[in-house]
């Protein structure tokens, strides 16, 4: 028998602007942790005796842990409240990062990477759920835009800081900095973030769960988010490779990824605010973002050299920067607060799958043809999803 949930009141409006700051820091930590270690492994893995296969496995461990655990920890945050899950995840991230002090040992390095992924799987969906609850009605786009902007800053600075830290103290210093960053953020969240009590929840059957996860209000934003991470993952990996192939130097090639991340950082808060003011509907914003993304990928696929790749990076960053706050805000506004964590965890799962699918699609097509054709295939898939979102009715019947 289902237990009806009590009417939910919005969180106090005055708590949102200042109290969301530690959540932005948590978003930065998860992005910084993922991209800094990934860049470090790619750049120095062979120097510390790792084969290409072992580097690939170590890169995958973080994402595997997130895919398996994000829905679980998202549901847990609904049951006990998001704050203890965020603090616990950050503390675990800090402690497990210290395993990286033995980075010369492949098993310790693997344990550190797997542990970081599991810990990020805890605090990432809980942080998203907290943003949704604290933002309150009519402000979800703005605050998800800011949250996404800080995550993008982590994407941008991660490889740069990793290179600097490894140059000074090797891989162990990078893991120490990650541990300190997570520990400081855990204290900040514990002190400054309001405690959001778990809300009364209905008892859901398997049929209810299937209906919720196949509802178009969940599927469309999640599909858009998965597509955006598919394009992001493929672009970060393959645009620098195209630049090198076109004769650009290493610094100029790697900087393409930073330009993409910087565009993401700048665009998301602005577009989120436009969304809250009703300038664009969620459907229009999502479709526009997907189309701009696809246009950027097509520009990258064309033989215009490094300058064209920088233009592509700006377009792709802008497209993702439009799609992400619109999609997250749409999810937040259509989800009851008592199951916000589970919804955000499931949406994050979709993003992780997209992050893997994009590079795999481009790589598979590029192996059979060329890298440019692989990128064109990704652009075609993105346009097809944009068309599907545009044509999907907003209501049943």
PDB file of C-alpha atoms in Angstrom, residues 71-354:
ATOM      1  CA  UNK A  71      22.084   5.498  -8.528  1.00  0.00           C
ATOM      2  CA  UNK A  72      22.740   3.643  -5.259  1.00  0.00           C
ATOM      3  CA  UNK A  73      24.144   6.664  -3.447  1.00  0.00           C
ATOM      4  CA  UNK A  74      21.517   8.914  -5.000  1.00  0.00           C
ATOM      5  CA  UNK A  75      18.807   6.736  -3.464  1.00  0.00           C
ATOM      6  CA  UNK A  76      20.682   6.696  -0.141  1.00  0.00           C
ATOM      7  CA  UNK A  77      20.688  10.509  -0.068  1.00  0.00           C
ATOM      8  CA  UNK A  78      16.879  10.414  -0.353  1.00  0.00           C
ATOM      9  CA  UNK A  79      16.732   8.012   2.590  1.00  0.00           C
ATOM     10  CA  UNK A  80      19.092   9.734   5.055  1.00  0.00           C
ATOM     11  CA  UNK A  81      19.406  13.237   3.592  1.00  0.00           C
ATOM     12  CA  UNK A  82      22.026  14.497   1.110  1.00  0.00           C
ATOM     13  CA  UNK A  83      24.398  16.261   3.520  1.00  0.00           C
ATOM     14  CA  UNK A  84      25.820  13.161   5.275  1.00  0.00           C
ATOM     15  CA  UNK A  85      26.288  11.466   1.898  1.00  0.00           C
ATOM     16  CA  UNK A  86      28.190  14.474   0.519  1.00  0.00           C
ATOM     17  CA  UNK A  87      30.398  14.793   3.610  1.00  0.00           C
ATOM     18  CA  UNK A  88      31.009  11.047   3.778  1.00  0.00           C
ATOM     19  CA  UNK A  89      31.855  10.887   0.081  1.00  0.00           C
ATOM     20  CA  UNK A  90      34.303  13.783   0.321  1.00  0.00           C
ATOM     21  CA  UNK A  91      36.006  12.313   3.400  1.00  0.00           C
ATOM     22  CA  UNK A  92      36.282   8.946   1.634  1.00  0.00           C
ATOM     23  CA  UNK A  93      37.704  10.695  -1.449  1.00  0.00           C
ATOM     24  CA  UNK A  94      40.332  12.384   0.721  1.00  0.00           C
ATOM     25  CA  UNK A  95      41.336   9.205   2.546  1.00  0.00           C
ATOM     26  CA  UNK A  96      41.409   6.978  -0.531  1.00  0.00           C
ATOM     27  CA  UNK A  97      43.395   9.558  -2.487  1.00  0.00           C
ATOM     28  CA  UNK A  98      46.240   8.979  -0.041  1.00  0.00           C
ATOM     29  CA  UNK A  99      46.669   5.515  -1.551  1.00  0.00           C
ATOM     30  CA  UNK A 100      48.155   7.420  -4.483  1.00  0.00           C
ATOM     31  CA  UNK A 101      51.222   8.089  -2.341  1.00  0.00           C
ATOM     32  CA  UNK A 102      52.274   4.634  -3.515  1.00  0.00           C
ATOM     33  CA  UNK A 103      51.682   5.541  -7.161  1.00  0.00           C
ATOM     34  CA  UNK A 104      54.691   3.504  -8.280  1.00  0.00           C
ATOM     35  CA  UNK A 105      52.716   0.390  -7.255  1.00  0.00           C
ATOM     36  CA  UNK A 106      50.086  -0.404  -9.911  1.00  0.00           C
ATOM     37  CA  UNK A 107      47.771  -2.107  -7.403  1.00  0.00           C
ATOM     38  CA  UNK A 108      47.794   0.875  -5.033  1.00  0.00           C
ATOM     39  CA  UNK A 109      47.239   3.218  -7.950  1.00  0.00           C
ATOM     40  CA  UNK A 110      44.284   1.111  -9.097  1.00  0.00           C
ATOM     41  CA  UNK A 111      42.845   1.087  -5.561  1.00  0.00           C
ATOM     42  CA  UNK A 112      43.195   4.867  -5.334  1.00  0.00           C
ATOM     43  CA  UNK A 113      41.500   5.388  -8.687  1.00  0.00           C
ATOM     44  CA  UNK A 114      38.661   2.958  -7.922  1.00  0.00           C
ATOM     45  CA  UNK A 115      38.188   4.475  -4.468  1.00  0.00           C
ATOM     46  CA  UNK A 116      38.066   8.007  -5.840  1.00  0.00           C
ATOM     47  CA  UNK A 117      35.418   6.965  -8.353  1.00  0.00           C
ATOM     48  CA  UNK A 118      33.315   5.273  -5.676  1.00  0.00           C
ATOM     49  CA  UNK A 119      33.575   8.305  -3.395  1.00  0.00           C
ATOM     50  CA  UNK A 120      32.670  10.705  -6.223  1.00  0.00           C
ATOM     51  CA  UNK A 121      29.677   8.483  -6.973  1.00  0.00           C
ATOM     52  CA  UNK A 122      28.476   9.252  -3.451  1.00  0.00           C
ATOM     53  CA  UNK A 123      28.790  13.025  -3.281  1.00  0.00           C
ATOM     54  CA  UNK A 124      28.086  13.939  -6.917  1.00  0.00           C
ATOM     55  CA  UNK A 125      24.361  12.981  -7.180  1.00  0.00           C
ATOM     56  CA  UNK A 126      23.737  14.066  -3.580  1.00  0.00           C
ATOM     57  CA  UNK A 127      25.227  17.471  -4.422  1.00  0.00           C
ATOM     58  CA  UNK A 128      22.992  17.770  -7.498  1.00  0.00           C
ATOM     59  CA  UNK A 129      19.950  16.882  -5.388  1.00  0.00           C
ATOM     60  CA  UNK A 130      20.946  19.540  -2.834  1.00  0.00           C
ATOM     61  CA  UNK A 131      21.290  22.176  -5.570  1.00  0.00           C
ATOM     62  CA  UNK A 132      17.773  21.320  -6.748  1.00  0.00           C
ATOM     63  CA  UNK A 133      16.277  21.571  -3.262  1.00  0.00           C
ATOM     64  CA  UNK A 134      18.115  24.710  -2.173  1.00  0.00           C
ATOM     65  CA  UNK A 135      17.608  26.629  -5.407  1.00  0.00           C
ATOM     66  CA  UNK A 136      13.877  26.627  -5.010  1.00  0.00           C
ATOM     67  CA  UNK A 137      11.192  27.221  -7.643  1.00  0.00           C
ATOM     68  CA  UNK A 138      12.140  29.409 -10.572  1.00  0.00           C
ATOM     69  CA  UNK A 139      15.886  29.389  -9.876  1.00  0.00           C
ATOM     70  CA  UNK A 140      17.032  25.893 -10.774  1.00  0.00           C
ATOM     71  CA  UNK A 141      18.496  26.937 -14.130  1.00  0.00           C
ATOM     72  CA  UNK A 142      20.634  29.667 -12.572  1.00  0.00           C
ATOM     73  CA  UNK A 143      22.057  27.502  -9.815  1.00  0.00           C
ATOM     74  CA  UNK A 144      22.596  24.415 -11.934  1.00  0.00           C
ATOM     75  CA  UNK A 145      24.356  26.735 -14.371  1.00  0.00           C
ATOM     76  CA  UNK A 146      26.689  27.892 -11.607  1.00  0.00           C
ATOM     77  CA  UNK A 147      27.210  24.347 -10.339  1.00  0.00           C
ATOM     78  CA  UNK A 148      28.036  23.158 -13.849  1.00  0.00           C
ATOM     79  CA  UNK A 149      30.335  26.129 -14.337  1.00  0.00           C
ATOM     80  CA  UNK A 150      32.446  25.136 -11.329  1.00  0.00           C
ATOM     81  CA  UNK A 151      32.603  21.551 -12.558  1.00  0.00           C
ATOM     82  CA  UNK A 152      33.781  22.845 -15.926  1.00  0.00           C
ATOM     83  CA  UNK A 153      36.452  24.872 -14.144  1.00  0.00           C
ATOM     84  CA  UNK A 154      37.656  21.575 -12.666  1.00  0.00           C
ATOM     85  CA  UNK A 155      37.760  20.042 -16.148  1.00  0.00           C
ATOM     86  CA  UNK A 156      39.800  22.989 -17.416  1.00  0.00           C
ATOM     87  CA  UNK A 157      42.262  23.303 -14.536  1.00  0.00           C
ATOM     88  CA  UNK A 158      42.661  19.594 -13.832  1.00  0.00           C
ATOM     89  CA  UNK A 159      45.195  18.763 -16.578  1.00  0.00           C
ATOM     90  CA  UNK A 160      47.058  22.062 -16.117  1.00  0.00           C
ATOM     91  CA  UNK A 161      47.430  21.689 -12.350  1.00  0.00           C
ATOM     92  CA  UNK A 162      48.302  18.014 -12.758  1.00  0.00           C
ATOM     93  CA  UNK A 163      51.207  18.922 -15.029  1.00  0.00           C
ATOM     94  CA  UNK A 164      52.477  21.554 -12.574  1.00  0.00           C
ATOM     95  CA  UNK A 165      52.167  19.321  -9.518  1.00  0.00           C
ATOM     96  CA  UNK A 166      53.781  16.310 -11.171  1.00  0.00           C
ATOM     97  CA  UNK A 167      56.626  18.510 -12.325  1.00  0.00           C
ATOM     98  CA  UNK A 168      57.261  19.574  -8.715  1.00  0.00           C
ATOM     99  CA  UNK A 169      56.629  16.382  -6.749  1.00  0.00           C
ATOM    100  CA  UNK A 170      55.519  13.606  -9.053  1.00  0.00           C
ATOM    101  CA  UNK A 171      52.226  11.710  -8.975  1.00  0.00           C
ATOM    102  CA  UNK A 172      52.161  11.425  -5.140  1.00  0.00           C
ATOM    103  CA  UNK A 173      51.973  15.237  -4.798  1.00  0.00           C
ATOM    104  CA  UNK A 174      48.936  15.323  -7.085  1.00  0.00           C
ATOM    105  CA  UNK A 175      47.126  12.802  -4.885  1.00  0.00           C
ATOM    106  CA  UNK A 176      48.053  14.753  -1.738  1.00  0.00           C
ATOM    107  CA  UNK A 177      46.566  17.936  -3.224  1.00  0.00           C
ATOM    108  CA  UNK A 178      43.399  16.032  -4.170  1.00  0.00           C
ATOM    109  CA  UNK A 179      43.146  14.650  -0.631  1.00  0.00           C
ATOM    110  CA  UNK A 180      43.542  18.114   0.884  1.00  0.00           C
ATOM    111  CA  UNK A 181      41.013  19.666  -1.521  1.00  0.00           C
ATOM    112  CA  UNK A 182      38.424  16.993  -0.713  1.00  0.00           C
ATOM    113  CA  UNK A 183      39.084  17.219   3.023  1.00  0.00           C
ATOM    114  CA  UNK A 184      38.754  21.005   3.125  1.00  0.00           C
ATOM    115  CA  UNK A 185      35.556  20.835   1.067  1.00  0.00           C
ATOM    116  CA  UNK A 186      34.135  18.172   3.408  1.00  0.00           C
ATOM    117  CA  UNK A 187      34.669  20.497   6.380  1.00  0.00           C
ATOM    118  CA  UNK A 188      33.118  23.407   4.465  1.00  0.00           C
ATOM    119  CA  UNK A 189      30.047  21.341   3.554  1.00  0.00           C
ATOM    120  CA  UNK A 190      29.695  20.084   7.139  1.00  0.00           C
ATOM    121  CA  UNK A 191      29.831  23.624   8.546  1.00  0.00           C
ATOM    122  CA  UNK A 192      28.035  25.728   5.925  1.00  0.00           C
ATOM    123  CA  UNK A 193      25.549  23.525   4.063  1.00  0.00           C
ATOM    124  CA  UNK A 194      22.045  23.451   5.570  1.00  0.00           C
ATOM    125  CA  UNK A 195      20.864  20.025   6.680  1.00  0.00           C
ATOM    126  CA  UNK A 196      18.145  18.904   4.302  1.00  0.00           C
ATOM    127  CA  UNK A 197      16.053  16.334   6.110  1.00  0.00           C
ATOM    128  CA  UNK A 198      14.810  13.311   4.174  1.00  0.00           C
ATOM    129  CA  UNK A 199      11.212  13.792   3.112  1.00  0.00           C
ATOM    130  CA  UNK A 200       8.388  11.270   3.513  1.00  0.00           C
ATOM    131  CA  UNK A 201       8.378   8.980   0.492  1.00  0.00           C
ATOM    132  CA  UNK A 202       5.772   6.791  -1.103  1.00  0.00           C
ATOM    133  CA  UNK A 203       6.525   3.081  -1.216  1.00  0.00           C
ATOM    134  CA  UNK A 204       7.334   2.390  -4.856  1.00  0.00           C
ATOM    135  CA  UNK A 205       6.776  -0.894  -6.631  1.00  0.00           C
ATOM    136  CA  UNK A 206       8.910  -2.164  -9.500  1.00  0.00           C
ATOM    137  CA  UNK A 207       6.174  -1.011 -11.876  1.00  0.00           C
ATOM    138  CA  UNK A 208       6.350   2.496 -10.368  1.00  0.00           C
ATOM    139  CA  UNK A 209      10.127   2.577 -10.851  1.00  0.00           C
ATOM    140  CA  UNK A 210       9.798   1.503 -14.481  1.00  0.00           C
ATOM    141  CA  UNK A 211       7.187   4.197 -15.106  1.00  0.00           C
ATOM    142  CA  UNK A 212       9.354   6.877 -13.512  1.00  0.00           C
ATOM    143  CA  UNK A 213      12.493   5.963 -15.465  1.00  0.00           C
ATOM    144  CA  UNK A 214      10.601   5.732 -18.764  1.00  0.00           C
ATOM    145  CA  UNK A 215       8.663   8.970 -18.244  1.00  0.00           C
ATOM    146  CA  UNK A 216       9.609  11.437 -20.983  1.00  0.00           C
ATOM    147  CA  UNK A 217      10.174  14.110 -18.338  1.00  0.00           C
ATOM    148  CA  UNK A 218      13.089  11.952 -17.158  1.00  0.00           C
ATOM    149  CA  UNK A 219      14.168  10.342 -20.421  1.00  0.00           C
ATOM    150  CA  UNK A 220      14.501  13.477 -22.570  1.00  0.00           C
ATOM    151  CA  UNK A 221      16.710  15.524 -20.200  1.00  0.00           C
ATOM    152  CA  UNK A 222      18.793  12.441 -19.357  1.00  0.00           C
ATOM    153  CA  UNK A 223      19.277  11.614 -23.034  1.00  0.00           C
ATOM    154  CA  UNK A 224      20.321  15.220 -23.676  1.00  0.00           C
ATOM    155  CA  UNK A 225      22.813  15.072 -20.791  1.00  0.00           C
ATOM    156  CA  UNK A 226      24.197  11.746 -22.026  1.00  0.00           C
ATOM    157  CA  UNK A 227      24.627  13.210 -25.508  1.00  0.00           C
ATOM    158  CA  UNK A 228      26.421  16.267 -24.144  1.00  0.00           C
ATOM    159  CA  UNK A 229      28.920  14.119 -22.225  1.00  0.00           C
ATOM    160  CA  UNK A 230      29.365  11.884 -25.281  1.00  0.00           C
ATOM    161  CA  UNK A 231      30.340  14.937 -27.330  1.00  0.00           C
ATOM    162  CA  UNK A 232      32.481  16.311 -24.489  1.00  0.00           C
ATOM    163  CA  UNK A 233      34.391  13.048 -24.013  1.00  0.00           C
ATOM    164  CA  UNK A 234      35.015  12.600 -27.726  1.00  0.00           C
ATOM    165  CA  UNK A 235      36.023  16.242 -28.206  1.00  0.00           C
ATOM    166  CA  UNK A 236      38.473  16.326 -25.294  1.00  0.00           C
ATOM    167  CA  UNK A 237      40.096  13.182 -26.643  1.00  0.00           C
ATOM    168  CA  UNK A 238      40.069  13.667 -30.407  1.00  0.00           C
ATOM    169  CA  UNK A 239      40.251  17.408 -31.116  1.00  0.00           C
ATOM    170  CA  UNK A 240      43.832  17.672 -29.799  1.00  0.00           C
ATOM    171  CA  UNK A 241      44.710  14.583 -31.857  1.00  0.00           C
ATOM    172  CA  UNK A 242      43.357  16.267 -34.982  1.00  0.00           C
ATOM    173  CA  UNK A 243      45.359  19.400 -34.184  1.00  0.00           C
ATOM    174  CA  UNK A 244      48.593  17.409 -33.891  1.00  0.00           C
ATOM    175  CA  UNK A 245      47.742  15.665 -37.136  1.00  0.00           C
ATOM    176  CA  UNK A 246      47.294  19.103 -38.725  1.00  0.00           C
ATOM    177  CA  UNK A 247      50.748  20.250 -37.646  1.00  0.00           C
ATOM    178  CA  UNK A 248      49.996  22.123 -34.415  1.00  0.00           C
ATOM    179  CA  UNK A 249      52.415  21.909 -31.495  1.00  0.00           C
ATOM    180  CA  UNK A 250      51.639  20.021 -28.296  1.00  0.00           C
ATOM    181  CA  UNK A 251      50.770  23.105 -26.231  1.00  0.00           C
ATOM    182  CA  UNK A 252      48.498  24.535 -28.939  1.00  0.00           C
ATOM    183  CA  UNK A 253      46.803  21.161 -29.335  1.00  0.00           C
ATOM    184  CA  UNK A 254      46.128  20.607 -25.634  1.00  0.00           C
ATOM    185  CA  UNK A 255      44.895  24.207 -25.288  1.00  0.00           C
ATOM    186  CA  UNK A 256      41.906  23.316 -27.486  1.00  0.00           C
ATOM    187  CA  UNK A 257      40.476  21.287 -24.608  1.00  0.00           C
ATOM    188  CA  UNK A 258      41.004  24.239 -22.251  1.00  0.00           C
ATOM    189  CA  UNK A 259      39.170  26.581 -24.641  1.00  0.00           C
ATOM    190  CA  UNK A 260      36.229  24.167 -24.702  1.00  0.00           C
ATOM    191  CA  UNK A 261      36.144  23.951 -20.896  1.00  0.00           C
ATOM    192  CA  UNK A 262      36.491  27.732 -20.511  1.00  0.00           C
ATOM    193  CA  UNK A 263      33.522  28.274 -22.826  1.00  0.00           C
ATOM    194  CA  UNK A 264      31.523  25.829 -20.715  1.00  0.00           C
ATOM    195  CA  UNK A 265      32.486  27.694 -17.562  1.00  0.00           C
ATOM    196  CA  UNK A 266      31.386  31.078 -18.920  1.00  0.00           C
ATOM    197  CA  UNK A 267      28.196  30.051 -20.714  1.00  0.00           C
ATOM    198  CA  UNK A 268      26.353  27.902 -18.177  1.00  0.00           C
ATOM    199  CA  UNK A 269      25.432  30.485 -15.487  1.00  0.00           C
ATOM    200  CA  UNK A 270      24.223  32.969 -18.100  1.00  0.00           C
ATOM    201  CA  UNK A 271      22.076  30.433 -19.956  1.00  0.00           C
ATOM    202  CA  UNK A 272      20.705  29.074 -16.695  1.00  0.00           C
ATOM    203  CA  UNK A 273      19.526  32.570 -15.749  1.00  0.00           C
ATOM    204  CA  UNK A 274      17.868  33.032 -19.146  1.00  0.00           C
ATOM    205  CA  UNK A 275      16.059  29.754 -18.612  1.00  0.00           C
ATOM    206  CA  UNK A 276      14.704  30.895 -15.239  1.00  0.00           C
ATOM    207  CA  UNK A 277      13.472  34.155 -16.765  1.00  0.00           C
ATOM    208  CA  UNK A 278      11.453  32.175 -19.304  1.00  0.00           C
ATOM    209  CA  UNK A 279      13.438  33.426 -22.293  1.00  0.00           C
ATOM    210  CA  UNK A 280      13.559  29.866 -23.641  1.00  0.00           C
ATOM    211  CA  UNK A 281      11.517  26.786 -22.877  1.00  0.00           C
ATOM    212  CA  UNK A 282      13.318  23.656 -21.718  1.00  0.00           C
ATOM    213  CA  UNK A 283      12.623  21.987 -25.064  1.00  0.00           C
ATOM    214  CA  UNK A 284      13.893  24.956 -27.072  1.00  0.00           C
ATOM    215  CA  UNK A 285      17.015  25.317 -24.934  1.00  0.00           C
ATOM    216  CA  UNK A 286      17.820  21.619 -25.088  1.00  0.00           C
ATOM    217  CA  UNK A 287      17.330  21.383 -28.855  1.00  0.00           C
ATOM    218  CA  UNK A 288      19.347  24.549 -29.454  1.00  0.00           C
ATOM    219  CA  UNK A 289      22.214  23.234 -27.360  1.00  0.00           C
ATOM    220  CA  UNK A 290      22.252  19.895 -29.174  1.00  0.00           C
ATOM    221  CA  UNK A 291      22.216  21.573 -32.601  1.00  0.00           C
ATOM    222  CA  UNK A 292      25.058  23.954 -31.665  1.00  0.00           C
ATOM    223  CA  UNK A 293      27.015  20.969 -30.331  1.00  0.00           C
ATOM    224  CA  UNK A 294      26.514  19.063 -33.574  1.00  0.00           C
ATOM    225  CA  UNK A 295      27.564  22.119 -35.591  1.00  0.00           C
ATOM    226  CA  UNK A 296      30.768  22.327 -33.572  1.00  0.00           C
ATOM    227  CA  UNK A 297      31.571  18.663 -34.168  1.00  0.00           C
ATOM    228  CA  UNK A 298      30.971  19.139 -37.909  1.00  0.00           C
ATOM    229  CA  UNK A 299      33.335  22.114 -37.915  1.00  0.00           C
ATOM    230  CA  UNK A 300      35.945  19.912 -36.229  1.00  0.00           C
ATOM    231  CA  UNK A 301      35.435  17.224 -38.861  1.00  0.00           C
ATOM    232  CA  UNK A 302      36.055  19.673 -41.723  1.00  0.00           C
ATOM    233  CA  UNK A 303      39.669  20.132 -42.947  1.00  0.00           C
ATOM    234  CA  UNK A 304      40.114  23.706 -41.712  1.00  0.00           C
ATOM    235  CA  UNK A 305      43.222  23.160 -39.619  1.00  0.00           C
ATOM    236  CA  UNK A 306      43.915  24.186 -36.006  1.00  0.00           C
ATOM    237  CA  UNK A 307      42.026  27.499 -36.262  1.00  0.00           C
ATOM    238  CA  UNK A 308      38.890  25.612 -37.245  1.00  0.00           C
ATOM    239  CA  UNK A 309      39.402  23.283 -34.272  1.00  0.00           C
ATOM    240  CA  UNK A 310      39.474  26.249 -31.879  1.00  0.00           C
ATOM    241  CA  UNK A 311      36.220  27.505 -33.414  1.00  0.00           C
ATOM    242  CA  UNK A 312      34.793  24.003 -33.040  1.00  0.00           C
ATOM    243  CA  UNK A 313      35.812  23.943 -29.374  1.00  0.00           C
ATOM    244  CA  UNK A 314      33.944  27.204 -28.733  1.00  0.00           C
ATOM    245  CA  UNK A 315      30.803  25.923 -30.477  1.00  0.00           C
ATOM    246  CA  UNK A 316      30.907  22.575 -28.696  1.00  0.00           C
ATOM    247  CA  UNK A 317      31.479  24.244 -25.325  1.00  0.00           C
ATOM    248  CA  UNK A 318      28.611  26.654 -25.967  1.00  0.00           C
ATOM    249  CA  UNK A 319      26.276  23.833 -27.007  1.00  0.00           C
ATOM    250  CA  UNK A 320      27.045  21.774 -23.922  1.00  0.00           C
ATOM    251  CA  UNK A 321      26.788  24.930 -21.824  1.00  0.00           C
ATOM    252  CA  UNK A 322      23.243  25.474 -23.092  1.00  0.00           C
ATOM    253  CA  UNK A 323      22.095  21.864 -22.795  1.00  0.00           C
ATOM    254  CA  UNK A 324      23.398  21.093 -19.313  1.00  0.00           C
ATOM    255  CA  UNK A 325      21.596  23.691 -17.129  1.00  0.00           C
ATOM    256  CA  UNK A 326      18.375  23.341 -19.140  1.00  0.00           C
ATOM    257  CA  UNK A 327      18.365  19.553 -18.807  1.00  0.00           C
ATOM    258  CA  UNK A 328      19.289  19.472 -15.120  1.00  0.00           C
ATOM    259  CA  UNK A 329      16.770  22.189 -14.280  1.00  0.00           C
ATOM    260  CA  UNK A 330      14.040  20.336 -16.190  1.00  0.00           C
ATOM    261  CA  UNK A 331      14.821  17.184 -14.194  1.00  0.00           C
ATOM    262  CA  UNK A 332      14.792  19.098 -10.910  1.00  0.00           C
ATOM    263  CA  UNK A 333      11.509  20.864 -11.649  1.00  0.00           C
ATOM    264  CA  UNK A 334       9.718  17.637 -12.659  1.00  0.00           C
ATOM    265  CA  UNK A 335      10.944  15.484  -9.755  1.00  0.00           C
ATOM    266  CA  UNK A 336       9.382  15.373  -6.266  1.00  0.00           C
ATOM    267  CA  UNK A 337      11.992  16.380  -3.699  1.00  0.00           C
ATOM    268  CA  UNK A 338      11.614  13.117  -1.789  1.00  0.00           C
ATOM    269  CA  UNK A 339      13.206  11.164  -4.661  1.00  0.00           C
ATOM    270  CA  UNK A 340      15.503  13.863  -6.051  1.00  0.00           C
ATOM    271  CA  UNK A 341      18.677  11.960  -5.150  1.00  0.00           C
ATOM    272  CA  UNK A 342      17.646   8.826  -6.982  1.00  0.00           C
ATOM    273  CA  UNK A 343      16.636  10.810 -10.055  1.00  0.00           C
ATOM    274  CA  UNK A 344      19.922  12.730 -10.118  1.00  0.00           C
ATOM    275  CA  UNK A 345      21.884   9.519  -9.576  1.00  0.00           C
ATOM    276  CA  UNK A 346      20.125   7.857 -12.493  1.00  0.00           C
ATOM    277  CA  UNK A 347      20.667  10.931 -14.681  1.00  0.00           C
ATOM    278  CA  UNK A 348      24.353  10.929 -13.732  1.00  0.00           C
ATOM    279  CA  UNK A 349      24.475   7.269 -14.751  1.00  0.00           C
ATOM    280  CA  UNK A 350      23.196   8.310 -18.169  1.00  0.00           C
ATOM    281  CA  UNK A 351      25.932  10.938 -18.374  1.00  0.00           C
ATOM    282  CA  UNK A 352      28.629   8.387 -17.527  1.00  0.00           C
ATOM    283  CA  UNK A 353      27.353   6.009 -20.210  1.00  0.00           C
ATOM    284  CA  UNK A 354      27.374   8.852 -22.712  1.00  0.00           C
TER     285      UNK A 354
END
